Short mmCIF file of N, CA and C in Angstrom, two decimals:
data_model
loop_
_atom_site.label_atom_id
_atom_site.label_comp_id
_atom_site.label_asym_id
_atom_site.label_seq_id
_atom_site.Cartn_x
_atom_site.Cartn_y
_atom_site.Cartn_z
N MET A 22 -16.61 -3.36 -22.46
CA MET A 22 -15.55 -3.88 -21.62
C MET A 22 -15.14 -5.24 -22.18
N PRO A 23 -13.84 -5.46 -22.34
CA PRO A 23 -13.42 -6.74 -22.91
C PRO A 23 -13.74 -7.89 -21.97
N GLN A 24 -14.21 -8.96 -22.56
CA GLN A 24 -14.52 -10.16 -21.79
C GLN A 24 -13.29 -11.06 -21.76
N ILE A 25 -13.05 -11.67 -20.62
CA ILE A 25 -11.94 -12.59 -20.48
C ILE A 25 -12.53 -13.98 -20.30
N PRO A 26 -12.17 -14.90 -21.17
CA PRO A 26 -12.73 -16.25 -21.05
C PRO A 26 -12.45 -16.85 -19.68
N GLU A 27 -13.41 -17.62 -19.17
CA GLU A 27 -13.29 -18.24 -17.85
C GLU A 27 -12.07 -19.14 -17.74
N LYS A 28 -11.64 -19.75 -18.85
CA LYS A 28 -10.51 -20.67 -18.79
C LYS A 28 -9.19 -19.95 -18.54
N ILE A 29 -9.16 -18.61 -18.76
CA ILE A 29 -7.95 -17.84 -18.47
C ILE A 29 -7.97 -17.47 -17.00
N HIS A 30 -6.96 -17.93 -16.30
CA HIS A 30 -6.91 -17.70 -14.86
C HIS A 30 -5.97 -16.56 -14.48
N GLU A 31 -5.22 -16.07 -15.46
CA GLU A 31 -4.31 -14.97 -15.19
C GLU A 31 -4.55 -13.86 -16.20
N LEU A 32 -4.30 -12.64 -15.75
CA LEU A 32 -4.52 -11.46 -16.59
C LEU A 32 -3.21 -10.73 -16.80
N THR A 33 -3.05 -10.17 -17.99
CA THR A 33 -1.92 -9.27 -18.21
C THR A 33 -2.25 -7.95 -17.52
N VAL A 34 -1.26 -7.10 -17.39
CA VAL A 34 -1.51 -5.80 -16.77
C VAL A 34 -2.49 -4.99 -17.62
N GLY A 35 -2.42 -5.14 -18.94
CA GLY A 35 -3.35 -4.44 -19.83
C GLY A 35 -4.78 -4.92 -19.65
N GLN A 36 -4.94 -6.25 -19.52
CA GLN A 36 -6.28 -6.81 -19.30
C GLN A 36 -6.83 -6.36 -17.95
N LEU A 37 -5.98 -6.37 -16.95
CA LEU A 37 -6.42 -5.93 -15.62
C LEU A 37 -6.81 -4.46 -15.65
N ALA A 38 -6.05 -3.65 -16.35
CA ALA A 38 -6.36 -2.22 -16.46
C ALA A 38 -7.69 -2.02 -17.18
N ALA A 39 -7.88 -2.75 -18.29
CA ALA A 39 -9.12 -2.60 -19.06
C ALA A 39 -10.33 -3.03 -18.26
N ARG A 40 -10.22 -4.11 -17.53
CA ARG A 40 -11.36 -4.62 -16.76
C ARG A 40 -11.63 -3.80 -15.50
N SER A 41 -10.57 -3.31 -14.86
CA SER A 41 -10.75 -2.61 -13.58
C SER A 41 -11.00 -1.11 -13.74
N GLY A 42 -10.61 -0.57 -14.88
CA GLY A 42 -10.74 0.87 -15.09
C GLY A 42 -9.58 1.65 -14.50
N ALA A 43 -8.61 0.97 -13.94
CA ALA A 43 -7.43 1.63 -13.37
C ALA A 43 -6.35 1.72 -14.44
N ALA A 44 -5.58 2.77 -14.41
CA ALA A 44 -4.48 2.94 -15.35
C ALA A 44 -3.39 1.91 -15.05
N VAL A 45 -2.65 1.55 -16.08
CA VAL A 45 -1.55 0.61 -15.90
C VAL A 45 -0.57 1.14 -14.85
N SER A 46 -0.29 2.44 -14.90
CA SER A 46 0.64 3.03 -13.93
C SER A 46 0.09 2.90 -12.50
N ALA A 47 -1.22 3.02 -12.33
CA ALA A 47 -1.82 2.85 -11.01
C ALA A 47 -1.65 1.41 -10.54
N LEU A 48 -1.83 0.46 -11.45
CA LEU A 48 -1.65 -0.95 -11.08
C LEU A 48 -0.21 -1.23 -10.67
N HIS A 49 0.74 -0.65 -11.39
CA HIS A 49 2.15 -0.81 -11.01
C HIS A 49 2.39 -0.20 -9.63
N PHE A 50 1.78 0.96 -9.39
CA PHE A 50 1.91 1.61 -8.08
C PHE A 50 1.30 0.73 -6.98
N TYR A 51 0.10 0.22 -7.21
CA TYR A 51 -0.54 -0.65 -6.23
C TYR A 51 0.34 -1.87 -5.93
N GLU A 52 0.94 -2.40 -6.96
CA GLU A 52 1.81 -3.56 -6.76
C GLU A 52 3.05 -3.18 -5.94
N SER A 53 3.63 -2.01 -6.24
CA SER A 53 4.82 -1.57 -5.50
C SER A 53 4.50 -1.33 -4.02
N LYS A 54 3.24 -1.01 -3.72
CA LYS A 54 2.83 -0.76 -2.34
C LYS A 54 2.30 -2.02 -1.65
N GLY A 55 2.32 -3.14 -2.35
CA GLY A 55 1.88 -4.40 -1.75
C GLY A 55 0.38 -4.58 -1.69
N LEU A 56 -0.36 -3.82 -2.49
CA LEU A 56 -1.82 -3.93 -2.48
C LEU A 56 -2.30 -5.06 -3.38
N ILE A 57 -1.59 -5.31 -4.46
CA ILE A 57 -1.87 -6.44 -5.34
C ILE A 57 -0.53 -7.10 -5.66
N SER A 58 -0.58 -8.30 -6.18
CA SER A 58 0.67 -8.98 -6.52
C SER A 58 0.53 -9.67 -7.87
N SER A 59 1.66 -9.93 -8.46
CA SER A 59 1.69 -10.62 -9.75
C SER A 59 2.85 -11.60 -9.73
N ARG A 60 2.84 -12.45 -10.71
CA ARG A 60 3.99 -13.32 -10.92
C ARG A 60 4.61 -12.89 -12.25
N ARG A 61 5.84 -13.27 -12.49
CA ARG A 61 6.51 -12.94 -13.73
C ARG A 61 6.63 -14.19 -14.60
N THR A 62 6.38 -14.00 -15.90
CA THR A 62 6.55 -15.10 -16.85
C THR A 62 8.03 -15.24 -17.18
N SER A 63 8.36 -16.26 -17.96
CA SER A 63 9.75 -16.45 -18.38
C SER A 63 10.22 -15.26 -19.22
N GLY A 64 9.29 -14.54 -19.83
CA GLY A 64 9.62 -13.33 -20.60
C GLY A 64 9.57 -12.07 -19.75
N ASN A 65 9.47 -12.22 -18.43
CA ASN A 65 9.46 -11.13 -17.45
C ASN A 65 8.21 -10.25 -17.57
N GLN A 66 7.10 -10.82 -18.01
CA GLN A 66 5.84 -10.08 -18.07
C GLN A 66 5.03 -10.38 -16.82
N ARG A 67 4.28 -9.37 -16.36
CA ARG A 67 3.44 -9.55 -15.18
C ARG A 67 2.20 -10.36 -15.54
N ARG A 68 1.80 -11.22 -14.61
CA ARG A 68 0.53 -11.94 -14.73
C ARG A 68 -0.16 -11.85 -13.37
N PHE A 69 -1.41 -11.39 -13.42
CA PHE A 69 -2.20 -11.22 -12.20
C PHE A 69 -3.27 -12.31 -12.15
N SER A 70 -3.52 -12.84 -10.98
CA SER A 70 -4.62 -13.79 -10.83
C SER A 70 -5.93 -13.01 -10.92
N ARG A 71 -7.01 -13.71 -11.24
CA ARG A 71 -8.30 -13.05 -11.46
C ARG A 71 -8.80 -12.33 -10.21
N ASP A 72 -8.39 -12.79 -9.02
CA ASP A 72 -8.85 -12.11 -7.81
C ASP A 72 -8.30 -10.70 -7.70
N ALA A 73 -7.29 -10.35 -8.50
CA ALA A 73 -6.76 -8.98 -8.49
C ALA A 73 -7.82 -7.98 -8.92
N LEU A 74 -8.79 -8.41 -9.75
CA LEU A 74 -9.88 -7.51 -10.14
C LEU A 74 -10.65 -7.00 -8.93
N ARG A 75 -11.01 -7.90 -8.03
CA ARG A 75 -11.76 -7.49 -6.83
C ARG A 75 -10.88 -6.66 -5.91
N ARG A 76 -9.63 -7.03 -5.81
CA ARG A 76 -8.73 -6.28 -4.94
C ARG A 76 -8.55 -4.85 -5.45
N VAL A 77 -8.39 -4.68 -6.75
CA VAL A 77 -8.26 -3.33 -7.32
C VAL A 77 -9.54 -2.54 -7.07
N ALA A 78 -10.68 -3.18 -7.27
CA ALA A 78 -11.96 -2.50 -7.02
C ALA A 78 -12.06 -2.07 -5.55
N PHE A 79 -11.62 -2.92 -4.66
CA PHE A 79 -11.64 -2.62 -3.23
C PHE A 79 -10.71 -1.44 -2.92
N VAL A 80 -9.50 -1.46 -3.48
CA VAL A 80 -8.54 -0.38 -3.25
C VAL A 80 -9.11 0.94 -3.72
N ARG A 81 -9.67 0.94 -4.92
CA ARG A 81 -10.20 2.18 -5.48
C ARG A 81 -11.40 2.70 -4.67
N ALA A 82 -12.26 1.81 -4.23
CA ALA A 82 -13.41 2.23 -3.41
C ALA A 82 -12.93 2.78 -2.07
N ALA A 83 -11.96 2.11 -1.45
CA ALA A 83 -11.44 2.57 -0.16
C ALA A 83 -10.75 3.93 -0.31
N GLN A 84 -10.02 4.11 -1.39
CA GLN A 84 -9.37 5.41 -1.61
C GLN A 84 -10.40 6.52 -1.79
N ARG A 85 -11.49 6.22 -2.46
CA ARG A 85 -12.53 7.25 -2.68
C ARG A 85 -13.11 7.77 -1.38
N VAL A 86 -13.16 6.93 -0.36
CA VAL A 86 -13.70 7.40 0.93
C VAL A 86 -12.59 7.87 1.87
N GLY A 87 -11.35 7.92 1.37
CA GLY A 87 -10.27 8.51 2.15
C GLY A 87 -9.51 7.57 3.05
N ILE A 88 -9.61 6.29 2.83
CA ILE A 88 -8.84 5.35 3.65
C ILE A 88 -7.38 5.39 3.17
N PRO A 89 -6.43 5.55 4.08
CA PRO A 89 -5.02 5.59 3.68
C PRO A 89 -4.55 4.26 3.10
N LEU A 90 -3.59 4.32 2.18
CA LEU A 90 -3.09 3.11 1.54
C LEU A 90 -2.52 2.11 2.54
N ALA A 91 -1.87 2.58 3.59
CA ALA A 91 -1.32 1.66 4.59
C ALA A 91 -2.44 0.86 5.26
N THR A 92 -3.55 1.50 5.54
CA THR A 92 -4.70 0.82 6.15
C THR A 92 -5.31 -0.17 5.16
N ILE A 93 -5.37 0.22 3.90
CA ILE A 93 -5.90 -0.67 2.86
C ILE A 93 -5.01 -1.91 2.75
N ARG A 94 -3.70 -1.71 2.77
CA ARG A 94 -2.76 -2.83 2.68
C ARG A 94 -2.95 -3.79 3.84
N GLU A 95 -3.11 -3.25 5.05
CA GLU A 95 -3.33 -4.11 6.22
C GLU A 95 -4.60 -4.93 6.06
N ALA A 96 -5.64 -4.30 5.54
CA ALA A 96 -6.92 -5.00 5.35
C ALA A 96 -6.77 -6.10 4.31
N LEU A 97 -6.10 -5.80 3.20
CA LEU A 97 -5.93 -6.80 2.16
C LEU A 97 -5.07 -7.97 2.62
N ALA A 98 -4.18 -7.71 3.56
CA ALA A 98 -3.35 -8.79 4.10
C ALA A 98 -4.18 -9.82 4.86
N GLU A 99 -5.34 -9.40 5.34
CA GLU A 99 -6.24 -10.31 6.06
C GLU A 99 -7.07 -11.18 5.12
N LEU A 100 -7.11 -10.81 3.84
CA LEU A 100 -7.91 -11.57 2.89
C LEU A 100 -7.18 -12.84 2.47
N PRO A 101 -7.93 -13.87 2.11
CA PRO A 101 -7.30 -15.12 1.68
C PRO A 101 -6.58 -14.95 0.35
N GLU A 102 -5.43 -15.59 0.21
CA GLU A 102 -4.68 -15.56 -1.04
C GLU A 102 -5.29 -16.54 -2.03
N GLU A 103 -5.15 -16.22 -3.30
CA GLU A 103 -5.50 -17.12 -4.39
C GLU A 103 -6.98 -17.49 -4.46
N ARG A 104 -7.83 -16.68 -3.88
CA ARG A 104 -9.26 -16.86 -4.11
C ARG A 104 -9.94 -15.51 -4.05
N THR A 105 -11.02 -15.40 -4.75
CA THR A 105 -11.77 -14.16 -4.75
C THR A 105 -12.40 -13.97 -3.38
N PRO A 106 -12.19 -12.81 -2.76
CA PRO A 106 -12.80 -12.57 -1.45
C PRO A 106 -14.33 -12.64 -1.55
N THR A 107 -14.93 -13.13 -0.50
CA THR A 107 -16.37 -13.28 -0.46
C THR A 107 -17.04 -12.01 0.04
N GLU A 108 -18.34 -11.98 -0.05
CA GLU A 108 -19.11 -10.85 0.47
C GLU A 108 -18.87 -10.70 1.97
N GLU A 109 -18.73 -11.81 2.68
CA GLU A 109 -18.47 -11.76 4.13
C GLU A 109 -17.10 -11.15 4.42
N ASP A 110 -16.10 -11.48 3.57
CA ASP A 110 -14.77 -10.89 3.74
C ASP A 110 -14.84 -9.37 3.62
N TRP A 111 -15.52 -8.89 2.58
CA TRP A 111 -15.63 -7.45 2.37
C TRP A 111 -16.43 -6.79 3.50
N ALA A 112 -17.48 -7.43 3.95
CA ALA A 112 -18.31 -6.86 5.02
C ALA A 112 -17.49 -6.71 6.30
N ARG A 113 -16.68 -7.70 6.61
CA ARG A 113 -15.85 -7.64 7.81
C ARG A 113 -14.86 -6.48 7.72
N LEU A 114 -14.24 -6.31 6.57
CA LEU A 114 -13.28 -5.22 6.41
C LEU A 114 -13.94 -3.85 6.48
N SER A 115 -15.05 -3.70 5.79
CA SER A 115 -15.70 -2.39 5.78
C SER A 115 -16.26 -2.04 7.16
N ALA A 116 -16.70 -3.03 7.92
CA ALA A 116 -17.21 -2.77 9.27
C ALA A 116 -16.10 -2.23 10.18
N SER A 117 -14.88 -2.70 9.97
CA SER A 117 -13.78 -2.23 10.81
C SER A 117 -13.44 -0.77 10.54
N TRP A 118 -13.82 -0.24 9.38
CA TRP A 118 -13.54 1.16 9.05
C TRP A 118 -14.72 2.07 9.36
N ARG A 119 -15.82 1.53 9.72
CA ARG A 119 -17.03 2.33 9.89
C ARG A 119 -16.86 3.45 10.93
N SER A 120 -16.31 3.13 12.08
CA SER A 120 -16.17 4.15 13.12
C SER A 120 -15.18 5.24 12.69
N GLU A 121 -14.13 4.86 11.99
CA GLU A 121 -13.18 5.85 11.49
C GLU A 121 -13.85 6.79 10.49
N LEU A 122 -14.66 6.22 9.60
CA LEU A 122 -15.37 7.04 8.62
C LEU A 122 -16.42 7.92 9.29
N ASP A 123 -17.13 7.38 10.30
CA ASP A 123 -18.12 8.18 11.02
C ASP A 123 -17.45 9.39 11.68
N GLU A 124 -16.28 9.18 12.28
CA GLU A 124 -15.56 10.28 12.93
C GLU A 124 -15.11 11.29 11.89
N ARG A 125 -14.64 10.84 10.76
CA ARG A 125 -14.21 11.74 9.69
C ARG A 125 -15.39 12.57 9.18
N ILE A 126 -16.55 11.94 9.07
CA ILE A 126 -17.76 12.65 8.63
C ILE A 126 -18.13 13.73 9.65
N LYS A 127 -18.04 13.42 10.94
CA LYS A 127 -18.33 14.42 11.98
C LYS A 127 -17.37 15.60 11.86
N GLN A 128 -16.08 15.31 11.64
CA GLN A 128 -15.09 16.39 11.51
C GLN A 128 -15.38 17.25 10.28
N LEU A 129 -15.73 16.62 9.18
CA LEU A 129 -16.04 17.38 7.98
C LEU A 129 -17.30 18.22 8.14
N ASN A 130 -18.30 17.69 8.85
CA ASN A 130 -19.51 18.47 9.12
C ASN A 130 -19.19 19.69 9.97
N ARG A 131 -18.34 19.52 11.01
CA ARG A 131 -17.94 20.66 11.84
C ARG A 131 -17.19 21.69 11.01
N LEU A 132 -16.29 21.22 10.16
CA LEU A 132 -15.54 22.12 9.30
C LEU A 132 -16.49 22.90 8.39
N ARG A 133 -17.41 22.21 7.76
CA ARG A 133 -18.38 22.86 6.87
C ARG A 133 -19.19 23.90 7.63
N ASP A 134 -19.66 23.56 8.82
CA ASP A 134 -20.51 24.45 9.59
C ASP A 134 -19.78 25.72 10.05
N HIS A 135 -18.48 25.62 10.28
CA HIS A 135 -17.72 26.76 10.80
C HIS A 135 -16.93 27.50 9.72
N LEU A 136 -16.81 26.92 8.55
CA LEU A 136 -15.97 27.51 7.52
C LEU A 136 -16.45 28.89 7.09
N THR A 137 -17.72 29.04 6.82
CA THR A 137 -18.24 30.33 6.37
C THR A 137 -18.05 31.40 7.44
N ASP A 138 -18.34 31.05 8.69
CA ASP A 138 -18.16 32.02 9.77
C ASP A 138 -16.70 32.43 9.90
N CYS A 139 -15.82 31.47 9.79
CA CYS A 139 -14.40 31.77 9.97
C CYS A 139 -13.88 32.65 8.86
N ILE A 140 -14.19 32.31 7.62
CA ILE A 140 -13.71 33.11 6.50
C ILE A 140 -14.36 34.49 6.53
N GLY A 141 -15.64 34.56 6.86
CA GLY A 141 -16.34 35.83 6.94
C GLY A 141 -15.78 36.73 8.02
N CYS A 142 -15.33 36.13 9.12
CA CYS A 142 -14.77 36.88 10.23
C CYS A 142 -13.46 37.54 9.83
N GLY A 143 -12.59 36.78 9.20
CA GLY A 143 -11.32 37.31 8.73
C GLY A 143 -10.25 37.47 9.78
N CYS A 144 -10.53 37.10 11.01
CA CYS A 144 -9.53 37.33 12.07
C CYS A 144 -8.39 36.34 12.02
N LEU A 145 -8.68 35.12 11.66
CA LEU A 145 -7.70 34.05 11.68
C LEU A 145 -7.00 33.97 13.04
N SER A 146 -7.73 34.26 14.09
CA SER A 146 -7.19 34.26 15.43
C SER A 146 -6.89 32.85 15.89
N LEU A 147 -5.69 32.64 16.40
CA LEU A 147 -5.34 31.32 16.90
C LEU A 147 -5.98 31.03 18.24
N GLU A 148 -6.39 32.08 18.92
CA GLU A 148 -6.99 31.87 20.23
C GLU A 148 -8.47 31.54 20.14
N THR A 149 -9.18 32.07 19.15
CA THR A 149 -10.63 31.87 19.10
C THR A 149 -11.12 31.15 17.87
N CYS A 150 -10.32 31.04 16.82
CA CYS A 150 -10.77 30.44 15.57
C CYS A 150 -10.91 28.93 15.69
N VAL A 151 -12.03 28.40 15.22
CA VAL A 151 -12.28 26.97 15.25
C VAL A 151 -11.30 26.24 14.33
N LEU A 152 -10.86 26.91 13.29
CA LEU A 152 -9.96 26.30 12.31
C LEU A 152 -8.53 26.77 12.50
N SER A 153 -8.11 26.97 13.74
CA SER A 153 -6.80 27.57 14.00
C SER A 153 -5.64 26.71 13.53
N ASN A 154 -4.55 27.39 13.27
CA ASN A 154 -3.31 26.74 12.85
C ASN A 154 -2.31 26.88 13.99
N PRO A 155 -2.04 25.82 14.74
CA PRO A 155 -1.18 25.94 15.92
C PRO A 155 0.27 26.28 15.61
N ASP A 156 0.70 26.11 14.37
CA ASP A 156 2.08 26.41 14.02
C ASP A 156 2.26 27.82 13.46
N ASP A 157 1.24 28.65 13.54
CA ASP A 157 1.30 29.99 12.99
C ASP A 157 2.04 30.90 13.96
N ALA A 158 3.29 31.24 13.65
CA ALA A 158 4.10 32.08 14.52
C ALA A 158 3.58 33.51 14.57
N PHE A 159 2.97 34.01 13.50
CA PHE A 159 2.46 35.38 13.49
C PHE A 159 1.29 35.55 14.44
N GLY A 160 0.55 34.50 14.71
CA GLY A 160 -0.58 34.60 15.60
C GLY A 160 -0.18 34.98 17.01
N GLU A 161 1.05 34.70 17.38
CA GLU A 161 1.54 35.08 18.70
C GLU A 161 1.76 36.58 18.81
N ARG A 162 2.02 37.22 17.67
CA ARG A 162 2.41 38.62 17.69
C ARG A 162 1.28 39.59 17.39
N LEU A 163 0.35 39.22 16.51
CA LEU A 163 -0.72 40.15 16.17
C LEU A 163 -1.89 39.41 15.56
N THR A 164 -3.02 40.09 15.49
CA THR A 164 -4.21 39.49 14.91
C THR A 164 -4.40 40.00 13.50
N GLY A 165 -5.30 39.39 12.79
CA GLY A 165 -5.60 39.81 11.43
C GLY A 165 -4.88 38.94 10.41
N SER A 166 -5.33 39.03 9.19
CA SER A 166 -4.76 38.18 8.14
C SER A 166 -3.70 38.96 7.37
N ARG A 167 -2.55 39.15 8.00
CA ARG A 167 -1.45 39.88 7.39
C ARG A 167 -0.16 39.12 7.59
N LEU A 168 0.76 39.33 6.70
CA LEU A 168 2.12 38.84 6.88
C LEU A 168 3.02 40.05 7.04
N LEU A 169 3.89 40.01 8.03
CA LEU A 169 4.83 41.10 8.25
C LEU A 169 6.19 40.68 7.71
N VAL A 170 6.84 41.59 7.06
CA VAL A 170 8.18 41.32 6.58
C VAL A 170 9.13 41.65 7.72
N GLU A 171 9.92 40.67 8.12
CA GLU A 171 10.88 40.89 9.21
C GLU A 171 12.01 41.77 8.71
N ARG A 172 12.44 42.67 9.55
CA ARG A 172 13.60 43.48 9.21
C ARG A 172 14.83 42.66 9.49
N ARG A 173 15.78 42.70 8.58
CA ARG A 173 17.00 41.89 8.71
C ARG A 173 17.86 42.37 9.88
N ASP A 174 17.83 43.68 10.19
CA ASP A 174 18.68 44.19 11.26
C ASP A 174 18.05 43.97 12.64
N ASN A 175 16.79 43.52 12.70
CA ASN A 175 16.12 43.29 13.98
C ASN A 175 15.30 42.00 13.89
N PRO A 176 15.99 40.83 13.92
CA PRO A 176 15.25 39.58 13.73
C PRO A 176 14.45 39.14 14.95
N ALA A 177 14.66 39.77 16.11
CA ALA A 177 13.92 39.36 17.30
C ALA A 177 12.46 39.77 17.17
N PRO A 178 11.54 38.87 17.49
CA PRO A 178 10.12 39.21 17.35
C PRO A 178 9.70 40.26 18.37
N GLU A 179 8.78 41.06 17.98
CA GLU A 179 8.23 42.10 18.82
C GLU A 179 7.30 41.44 19.84
N PRO A 180 7.27 41.93 21.08
CA PRO A 180 6.33 41.35 22.05
C PRO A 180 4.89 41.52 21.55
N PRO A 181 4.02 40.55 21.83
CA PRO A 181 2.63 40.63 21.35
C PRO A 181 1.92 41.91 21.75
N SER A 182 2.17 42.41 22.97
CA SER A 182 1.48 43.62 23.41
C SER A 182 1.88 44.82 22.55
N ARG A 183 3.14 44.95 22.20
CA ARG A 183 3.60 46.07 21.36
C ARG A 183 3.03 45.94 19.95
N ALA A 184 2.97 44.73 19.42
CA ALA A 184 2.43 44.53 18.08
C ALA A 184 0.96 44.95 18.04
N ARG A 185 0.21 44.62 19.08
CA ARG A 185 -1.21 45.00 19.13
C ARG A 185 -1.36 46.52 19.21
N GLU A 186 -0.48 47.17 20.02
CA GLU A 186 -0.53 48.63 20.15
C GLU A 186 -0.24 49.28 18.78
N ARG A 187 0.78 48.78 18.09
CA ARG A 187 1.16 49.35 16.81
C ARG A 187 0.02 49.14 15.79
N GLU A 188 -0.62 47.99 15.85
CA GLU A 188 -1.73 47.73 14.94
C GLU A 188 -2.88 48.71 15.22
N LYS A 189 -3.19 48.97 16.48
CA LYS A 189 -4.26 49.90 16.83
C LYS A 189 -3.92 51.30 16.33
N GLU A 190 -2.66 51.71 16.52
CA GLU A 190 -2.22 53.03 16.05
C GLU A 190 -2.40 53.15 14.54
N CYS A 191 -2.04 52.07 13.85
CA CYS A 191 -2.08 52.05 12.39
C CYS A 191 -3.53 52.05 11.87
N CYS A 192 -4.37 51.32 12.51
CA CYS A 192 -5.70 51.06 11.95
C CYS A 192 -6.81 51.91 12.54
N ASP A 193 -6.56 52.66 13.60
CA ASP A 193 -7.64 53.47 14.20
C ASP A 193 -7.86 54.75 13.46
#
């Protein structure tokens, strides 16, 4: 990893990319989203303060655990400008996300626990499936994992009771 002398207080985008492990395009994206900032030289080149290294590391770590960029931006706005955030600054921010992450972990555990049963069942029932899709229009008309091609001359949906009867006739 390239070393940057202590006397250099600003980094080029290439230096920031090399030190942070983030692609230059990612750094430009982070800047466009207000996650990091730079100043422009008289030659219109970006220069980042050294604290951008910690901010980029924070953004990347937060993204890895699924924190949305808008939430990350709000958190970074609470950090002091022009100085490297302290361990206490980071602890305060991460503590505020703990309950959100705990809830997400619970949801993922429930999903994992029910996924095999749901796929093995094959019903994809909106009434009983733990992983139901509330916007599934076909679930109102019939059960099973099928798509029906609508007839162009009869676009009105069939009543659910008739669809179930027809399915029983077909499959019995």
